[in-house]
């Protein structure tokens, strides 16, 4: 059996650990494994490389993805999909493991409709995929944010200022909520739950008046809508509002792509490894259009439709608790 593996969409720490687990599990079971470079772009252009055990040596601990990743609008077109089918037949692949987010899974479904066996692994720092408590890369990204917030806190305590820190997550607030809960923030602003900025300003003014030397507000990049469309970051808009309504000096930090990098944490390596092995088992069992998830610490298979369809929500109680504890 010939199994292909690709990484697609935004990269995330732990993708390499997943690739390693897929390759070595498949080799163990006597399969041939091929890596497709740059996601669906490489599929269309036929960039495919054989992967042996050595090819995935020394990558477990590395961020990014050795297969590289890409966004490929051409793959969504009828011509693109016809070309994809042609390439897969030429390559002689029987099944594909697709590591990415919901967009990548929609692509996997299209391949499945054309008769190719597909299994997806949730690889995104945003944690915005249904049917899994965690996605590969989320834990590392949150730890990166916590490290940054610790550093901002050090300098913040020397000044009476309001620090607005923008984190990634597209239209989802999981990174902001998780970092706010465990890193300590005055407030966390997420796209999913409406926020009362006037009440936030009143609270900031009160806290500073009562002797608190600084306030940190975490803002998800999608707080004001799709960050791709935004002409200005959410943090700048919030910062301007807070400065105008409190009279406080504000400082903005947009953490940006540092959140995508770094060596994956134990947790991301663990789920990437277990999920990668499970993907191969599913393929060998003849399953298709499945996504591997982790729910209540159990690695399980779910229908891709369910994973894409479920709108996972930040727990509003977390935001309440963040406010209570600040
Ligand atoms: P992610 O997988 O992280 O959500 P994207 O949404 O950018 O990232 O999707 C990655 C790639 O998956 C796209 O560039 C495209 O090639 C493919 N893709 C996305 N949406 C679809 C779709 N509706 N149908 C087919 N392919 C898609």
Tab-separated table of C-alpha atoms and ligand atoms in Angstrom:
chain	number	residue	atom	x	y	z
A	1	UNK	CA	0.000	0.000	0.000
A	2	UNK	CA	1.205	3.534	-0.821
A	3	UNK	CA	0.327	6.267	1.664
A	4	UNK	CA	0.878	9.983	1.052
A	5	UNK	CA	1.173	12.640	3.739
A	6	UNK	CA	0.879	16.419	3.413
A	7	UNK	CA	0.646	19.489	5.644
A	8	UNK	CA	-1.703	22.265	4.545
A	9	UNK	CA	-2.915	25.700	5.649
A	10	UNK	CA	-1.155	27.490	8.502
A	11	UNK	CA	1.729	25.498	9.993
A	12	UNK	CA	1.791	24.579	13.676
A	13	UNK	CA	4.371	23.182	16.115
A	14	UNK	CA	3.990	19.421	16.296
A	15	UNK	CA	3.267	18.867	12.606
A	16	UNK	CA	6.731	17.293	12.254
A	17	UNK	CA	6.057	14.932	15.143
A	18	UNK	CA	2.841	13.893	13.383
A	19	UNK	CA	4.655	13.325	10.061
A	20	UNK	CA	7.251	11.171	11.846
A	21	UNK	CA	4.570	9.059	13.519
A	22	UNK	CA	2.658	8.581	10.252
A	23	UNK	CA	5.788	7.597	8.324
A	24	UNK	CA	7.236	5.197	10.874
A	25	UNK	CA	3.903	3.532	11.720
A	26	UNK	CA	3.193	3.021	8.031
A	27	UNK	CA	6.698	1.621	7.384
A	28	UNK	CA	6.282	-0.705	10.370
A	29	UNK	CA	3.160	-2.099	8.700
A	30	UNK	CA	4.977	-2.639	5.420
A	31	UNK	CA	3.566	0.363	3.528
A	32	UNK	CA	5.455	2.735	1.246
A	33	UNK	CA	5.200	6.388	2.288
A	34	UNK	CA	5.472	9.560	0.225
A	35	UNK	CA	5.540	13.170	1.334
A	36	UNK	CA	3.762	15.783	-0.759
A	37	UNK	CA	5.421	19.187	-0.471
A	38	UNK	CA	3.586	22.478	0.181
A	39	UNK	CA	0.125	21.025	0.755
A	40	UNK	CA	-2.310	20.914	-2.148
A	41	UNK	CA	0.038	23.124	-4.211
A	42	UNK	CA	2.608	20.337	-4.300
A	43	UNK	CA	-0.103	17.834	-5.119
A	44	UNK	CA	-1.047	19.853	-8.211
A	45	UNK	CA	2.557	20.325	-9.300
A	46	UNK	CA	3.567	16.743	-8.512
A	47	UNK	CA	6.140	17.577	-5.808
A	48	UNK	CA	6.323	14.216	-4.130
A	49	UNK	CA	9.231	12.597	-2.290
A	50	UNK	CA	9.642	9.074	-0.915
A	51	UNK	CA	9.980	9.074	2.880
A	52	UNK	CA	11.959	6.416	4.687
A	53	UNK	CA	12.641	6.159	8.385
A	54	UNK	CA	15.788	8.313	8.130
A	55	UNK	CA	13.965	11.063	6.261
A	56	UNK	CA	11.944	11.800	9.389
A	57	UNK	CA	14.861	11.487	11.822
A	58	UNK	CA	15.673	14.452	14.056
A	59	UNK	CA	12.437	16.330	13.236
A	60	UNK	CA	10.332	15.413	16.275
A	61	UNK	CA	11.511	18.444	18.221
A	62	UNK	CA	11.383	20.963	15.388
A	63	UNK	CA	8.639	23.535	14.811
A	64	UNK	CA	7.251	24.166	11.330
A	65	UNK	CA	6.879	21.301	8.875
A	66	UNK	CA	9.592	19.603	6.821
A	67	UNK	CA	7.014	19.136	4.062
A	68	UNK	CA	6.282	22.872	4.115
A	69	UNK	CA	2.752	24.162	3.893
A	70	UNK	CA	0.815	26.422	1.574
A	71	UNK	CA	-2.577	27.814	0.780
A	72	UNK	CA	-3.695	26.734	-2.680
A	73	UNK	CA	-6.760	28.504	-4.084
A	74	UNK	CA	-6.359	26.613	-7.394
A	75	UNK	CA	-7.184	23.352	-5.626
A	76	UNK	CA	-10.732	24.617	-4.969
A	77	UNK	CA	-11.507	24.893	-8.695
A	78	UNK	CA	-12.849	22.078	-10.914
A	79	UNK	CA	-9.683	22.202	-13.060
A	80	UNK	CA	-7.508	22.044	-9.926
A	81	UNK	CA	-9.360	19.018	-8.627
A	82	UNK	CA	-9.129	17.233	-11.974
A	83	UNK	CA	-5.382	17.852	-11.944
A	84	UNK	CA	-5.170	16.575	-8.349
A	85	UNK	CA	-6.879	13.358	-9.383
A	86	UNK	CA	-4.547	12.970	-12.348
A	87	UNK	CA	-1.486	13.456	-10.119
A	88	UNK	CA	-2.712	11.004	-7.475
A	89	UNK	CA	-3.285	8.347	-10.127
A	90	UNK	CA	0.159	9.038	-11.602
A	91	UNK	CA	1.757	8.759	-8.154
A	92	UNK	CA	-0.140	5.540	-7.513
A	93	UNK	CA	-1.110	6.594	-3.992
A	94	UNK	CA	-3.901	4.654	-2.267
A	95	UNK	CA	-4.507	6.955	0.682
A	96	UNK	CA	-3.608	10.400	2.001
A	97	UNK	CA	-3.042	11.708	5.524
A	98	UNK	CA	-3.842	15.426	5.575
A	99	UNK	CA	-2.539	17.484	8.477
A	100	UNK	CA	-4.197	20.904	8.659
A	101	UNK	CA	-7.276	22.867	9.598
A	102	UNK	CA	-10.894	22.837	8.468
A	103	UNK	CA	-10.092	24.270	5.019
A	104	UNK	CA	-7.648	21.435	4.434
A	105	UNK	CA	-10.294	18.933	5.561
A	106	UNK	CA	-12.758	20.309	2.994
A	107	UNK	CA	-10.105	19.564	0.414
A	108	UNK	CA	-9.781	16.059	1.868
A	109	UNK	CA	-13.507	15.557	1.422
A	110	UNK	CA	-13.260	16.567	-2.222
A	111	UNK	CA	-10.486	14.022	-2.748
A	112	UNK	CA	-12.617	11.434	-1.045
A	113	UNK	CA	-15.495	12.148	-3.439
A	114	UNK	CA	-13.052	11.397	-6.254
A	115	UNK	CA	-12.414	7.971	-4.734
A	116	UNK	CA	-9.281	8.571	-2.631
A	117	UNK	CA	-9.059	7.396	0.946
A	118	UNK	CA	-8.344	10.338	3.286
A	119	UNK	CA	-7.717	10.735	7.005
A	120	UNK	CA	-7.174	14.138	8.636
A	121	UNK	CA	-5.159	15.230	11.653
A	122	UNK	CA	-6.089	18.574	13.267
A	123	UNK	CA	-2.982	20.725	12.876
A	124	UNK	CA	-3.533	24.368	13.787
A	125	UNK	CA	-2.553	26.618	16.671
A	126	UNK	CA	-6.100	28.053	16.715
A	127	UNK	CA	-7.789	25.003	18.305
A	128	UNK	CA	-10.873	25.834	16.221
A	129	UNK	CA	-11.659	22.303	15.020
A	130	UNK	CA	-14.658	20.344	16.263
A	131	UNK	CA	-14.579	16.772	17.635
A	132	UNK	CA	-11.273	17.313	19.409
A	133	UNK	CA	-10.493	19.002	22.699
A	134	UNK	CA	-7.096	20.074	21.373
A	135	UNK	CA	-5.415	20.561	18.025
A	136	UNK	CA	-1.727	19.939	17.333
A	137	UNK	CA	0.175	23.168	18.053
A	138	UNK	CA	-2.312	24.896	20.337
A	139	UNK	CA	-0.520	24.035	23.569
A	140	UNK	CA	2.843	25.262	22.265
A	141	UNK	CA	1.293	28.501	20.987
A	142	UNK	CA	-0.370	29.187	24.351
A	143	UNK	CA	2.944	28.581	26.125
A	144	UNK	CA	4.622	31.045	23.767
A	145	UNK	CA	1.956	33.637	24.619
A	146	UNK	CA	2.417	32.966	28.348
A	147	UNK	CA	6.156	33.497	28.011
A	148	UNK	CA	5.545	36.821	26.243
A	149	UNK	CA	2.959	37.918	28.816
A	150	UNK	CA	5.405	37.132	31.633
A	151	UNK	CA	7.946	39.403	29.997
A	152	UNK	CA	5.432	42.167	29.388
A	153	UNK	CA	4.376	41.857	33.024
A	154	UNK	CA	7.968	42.458	34.166
A	155	UNK	CA	8.229	45.732	32.312
A	156	UNK	CA	4.570	46.613	32.978
A	157	UNK	CA	5.037	46.593	36.730
A	158	UNK	CA	7.515	49.466	36.373
A	159	UNK	CA	4.904	51.810	34.830
A	160	UNK	CA	1.270	52.773	35.308
A	161	UNK	CA	0.119	51.667	31.928
A	162	UNK	CA	-2.428	49.493	30.186
A	163	UNK	CA	-0.886	46.791	28.026
A	164	UNK	CA	-2.978	45.430	25.180
A	165	UNK	CA	-1.615	42.162	23.805
A	166	UNK	CA	-2.996	40.711	20.593
A	167	UNK	CA	-2.829	36.973	20.042
A	168	UNK	CA	-3.649	34.782	17.041
A	169	UNK	CA	-6.646	32.499	16.608
A	170	UNK	CA	-8.422	33.823	13.511
A	171	UNK	CA	-12.125	33.956	14.413
A	172	UNK	CA	-11.630	31.870	17.514
A	173	UNK	CA	-10.648	32.978	21.000
A	174	UNK	CA	-9.122	29.784	22.392
A	175	UNK	CA	-5.541	31.054	22.532
A	176	UNK	CA	-6.633	34.311	24.188
A	177	UNK	CA	-8.882	32.568	26.718
A	178	UNK	CA	-6.341	29.873	27.622
A	179	UNK	CA	-3.497	32.388	28.007
A	180	UNK	CA	-5.732	34.777	29.966
A	181	UNK	CA	-6.857	32.070	32.361
A	182	UNK	CA	-3.364	30.798	33.092
A	183	UNK	CA	-1.309	33.952	32.599
A	184	UNK	CA	-3.463	36.438	34.454
A	185	UNK	CA	-5.109	39.241	32.500
A	186	UNK	CA	-7.477	42.048	33.434
A	187	UNK	CA	-9.736	40.923	30.665
A	188	UNK	CA	-9.789	38.761	27.553
A	189	UNK	CA	-11.604	39.863	24.415
A	190	UNK	CA	-12.662	37.062	22.072
A	191	UNK	CA	-14.697	37.051	18.854
A	192	UNK	CA	-17.279	34.551	20.117
A	193	UNK	CA	-18.504	36.452	23.166
A	194	UNK	CA	-19.591	40.111	23.102
A	195	UNK	CA	-17.593	42.366	25.412
A	196	UNK	CA	-18.589	45.591	27.149
A	197	UNK	CA	-15.607	47.849	26.511
A	198	UNK	CA	-17.089	50.656	28.634
A	199	UNK	CA	-17.269	48.297	31.618
A	200	UNK	CA	-13.683	47.199	30.900
A	201	UNK	CA	-12.510	50.839	30.908
A	202	UNK	CA	-14.337	51.510	34.177
A	203	UNK	CA	-12.639	48.472	35.705
A	204	UNK	CA	-9.195	49.502	34.466
A	205	UNK	CA	-9.637	53.028	35.866
A	206	UNK	CA	-10.827	51.605	39.200
A	207	UNK	CA	-7.927	49.155	39.442
A	208	UNK	CA	-5.296	51.787	38.704
A	209	UNK	CA	-6.968	54.166	41.164
A	210	UNK	CA	-6.834	51.439	43.824
A	211	UNK	CA	-3.083	51.070	43.377
A	212	UNK	CA	-2.736	48.358	40.753
A	213	UNK	CA	0.340	49.403	38.807
A	214	UNK	CA	-0.658	47.956	35.460
A	215	UNK	CA	-3.363	46.151	33.549
A	216	UNK	CA	-2.957	43.557	30.813
A	217	UNK	CA	-5.760	42.952	28.321
A	218	UNK	CA	-5.519	40.027	25.895
A	219	UNK	CA	-7.277	40.534	22.574
A	220	UNK	CA	-7.901	37.783	20.035
A	221	UNK	CA	-6.922	38.958	16.546
A	222	UNK	CA	-10.468	38.261	15.292
A	223	UNK	CA	-12.220	40.296	17.985
A	224	UNK	CA	-13.491	42.800	15.398
A	225	UNK	CA	-14.128	40.217	12.680
A	226	UNK	CA	-12.048	38.344	10.147
A	227	UNK	CA	-8.434	39.423	10.766
A	228	UNK	CA	-7.625	38.923	7.077
A	229	UNK	CA	-10.084	41.672	6.155
A	230	UNK	CA	-9.169	44.021	8.976
A	231	UNK	CA	-7.215	47.085	7.865
A	232	UNK	CA	-5.985	47.536	11.410
A	233	UNK	CA	-5.325	45.050	14.165
A	234	UNK	CA	-7.885	44.482	16.901
A	235	UNK	CA	-5.358	45.494	19.551
A	236	UNK	CA	-4.925	48.977	18.062
A	237	UNK	CA	-8.677	49.556	17.983
A	238	UNK	CA	-9.083	48.385	21.576
A	239	UNK	CA	-6.023	50.409	22.630
A	240	UNK	CA	-7.432	53.585	21.115
A	241	UNK	CA	-10.779	53.053	22.833
A	242	UNK	CA	-9.162	52.370	26.224
A	243	UNK	CA	-6.857	55.394	25.957
A	244	UNK	CA	-9.773	57.672	25.068
A	245	UNK	CA	-12.085	56.365	27.785
A	246	UNK	CA	-9.639	55.999	30.678
A	247	UNK	CA	-7.036	58.644	29.913
A	248	UNK	CA	-4.412	55.970	30.638
A	249	UNK	CA	-1.272	55.456	28.629
A	250	UNK	CA	-1.657	52.293	26.593
A	251	UNK	CA	0.955	50.110	24.934
A	252	UNK	CA	0.173	47.656	22.167
A	253	UNK	CA	1.971	44.367	21.482
A	254	UNK	CA	0.936	42.245	18.517
A	255	UNK	CA	2.620	38.890	19.104
A	256	UNK	CA	2.180	37.693	15.515
A	257	UNK	CA	4.061	34.789	14.035
A	258	UNK	CA	6.256	33.963	17.010
A	259	UNK	CA	3.145	32.052	18.129
A	260	UNK	CA	3.533	29.628	15.219
A	261	UNK	CA	7.131	28.700	15.932
A	262	UNK	CA	9.220	26.951	18.526
A	263	UNK	CA	9.835	23.441	19.676
A	264	UNK	CA	6.569	21.636	20.407
A	265	UNK	CA	5.667	21.014	24.037
A	266	UNK	CA	5.328	17.542	25.559
A	267	UNK	CA	1.562	17.759	25.068
A	268	UNK	CA	1.748	18.647	21.361
A	269	UNK	CA	4.347	15.941	20.727
A	270	UNK	CA	2.148	13.459	22.547
A	271	UNK	CA	-1.060	14.133	20.639
A	272	UNK	CA	0.796	14.467	17.313
A	273	UNK	CA	2.465	11.098	17.840
A	274	UNK	CA	-0.663	9.257	18.992
A	275	UNK	CA	-2.809	10.850	16.277
A	276	UNK	CA	-0.264	10.084	13.551
A	277	UNK	CA	-0.159	6.419	14.505
A	278	UNK	CA	-3.959	6.271	14.705
A	279	UNK	CA	-4.310	7.783	11.216
A	280	UNK	CA	-2.320	4.928	9.720
A	281	UNK	CA	-4.322	2.342	11.671
A	282	UNK	CA	-7.533	3.842	10.299
A	283	UNK	CA	-6.212	3.732	6.754
A	284	UNK	CA	-5.159	0.104	7.126
A	285	UNK	CA	-8.624	-0.689	8.491
A	286	UNK	CA	-10.139	0.770	5.297
A	287	UNK	CA	-11.639	3.841	6.981
A	288	UNK	CA	-11.973	7.072	5.055
A	289	UNK	CA	-13.082	10.708	5.498
A	290	UNK	CA	-12.184	10.488	9.174
A	291	UNK	CA	-10.453	12.948	11.443
A	292	UNK	CA	-8.491	11.815	14.462
A	293	UNK	CA	-9.307	13.784	17.614
A	294	UNK	CA	-8.559	13.683	21.318
A	295	UNK	CA	-11.581	13.823	23.597
A	296	UNK	CA	-11.342	13.287	27.350
A	297	UNK	CA	-7.739	12.151	26.831
A	298	UNK	CA	-8.769	9.403	24.391
A	299	UNK	CA	-7.587	9.322	20.790
A	300	UNK	CA	-10.598	8.589	18.595
A	301	UNK	CA	-11.819	8.746	14.998
A	302	UNK	CA	-14.646	11.074	13.956
A	303	UNK	CA	-16.423	11.726	10.674
A	304	UNK	CA	-14.786	14.650	8.942
A	305	UNK	CA	-18.220	16.206	8.358
A	306	UNK	CA	-18.829	16.299	12.108
A	307	UNK	CA	-15.390	17.798	12.780
A	308	UNK	CA	-15.908	20.551	10.205
A	309	UNK	CA	-19.538	21.133	11.162
A	310	UNK	CA	-19.121	21.508	14.905
A	311	UNK	CA	-18.618	25.111	16.029
A	312	UNK	CA	-16.422	24.682	19.075
A	313	UNK	CA	-16.899	27.508	21.570
A	314	UNK	CA	-14.730	29.118	24.199
A	315	UNK	CA	-16.235	28.371	27.611
A	316	UNK	CA	-17.848	31.659	28.795
A	317	UNK	CA	-17.202	30.575	32.405
A	318	UNK	CA	-13.471	30.882	31.717
A	319	UNK	CA	-13.954	34.563	30.861
A	320	UNK	CA	-15.983	35.102	34.041
A	321	UNK	CA	-13.262	33.421	36.082
A	322	UNK	CA	-10.555	35.526	34.439
A	323	UNK	CA	-12.461	38.650	35.517
A	324	UNK	CA	-13.014	37.317	39.056
A	325	UNK	CA	-9.345	36.441	39.503
A	326	UNK	CA	-7.901	39.632	38.031
B	1	LIG	P1	-6.655	25.512	7.166
B	1	LIG	O1	-6.565	24.128	6.643
B	1	LIG	O2	-5.624	25.814	8.204
B	1	LIG	O3	-8.060	25.858	7.595
B	1	LIG	P2	-7.066	27.030	4.732
B	1	LIG	O4	-8.490	27.338	5.046
B	1	LIG	O5	-6.237	28.099	4.144
B	1	LIG	O6	-6.253	26.499	5.993
B	1	LIG	O7	-7.077	25.787	3.735
B	1	LIG	C1	-5.880	25.229	3.264
B	1	LIG	C2	-6.078	24.768	1.813
B	1	LIG	O8	-7.112	23.782	1.764
B	1	LIG	C3	-6.534	25.847	0.853
B	1	LIG	O9	-5.496	26.639	0.360
B	1	LIG	C4	-7.170	25.031	-0.246
B	1	LIG	O10	-6.192	24.494	-1.101
B	1	LIG	C5	-7.826	23.891	0.525
B	1	LIG	N1	-9.240	24.226	0.782
B	1	LIG	C6	-9.722	25.143	1.646
B	1	LIG	N2	-11.075	25.218	1.594
B	1	LIG	C7	-11.450	24.315	0.655
B	1	LIG	C8	-12.716	23.906	0.116
B	1	LIG	N3	-13.867	24.454	0.535
B	1	LIG	N4	-12.714	22.942	-0.839
B	1	LIG	C9	-11.558	22.397	-1.259
B	1	LIG	N5	-10.346	22.744	-0.792
B	1	LIG	C10	-10.275	23.674	0.138
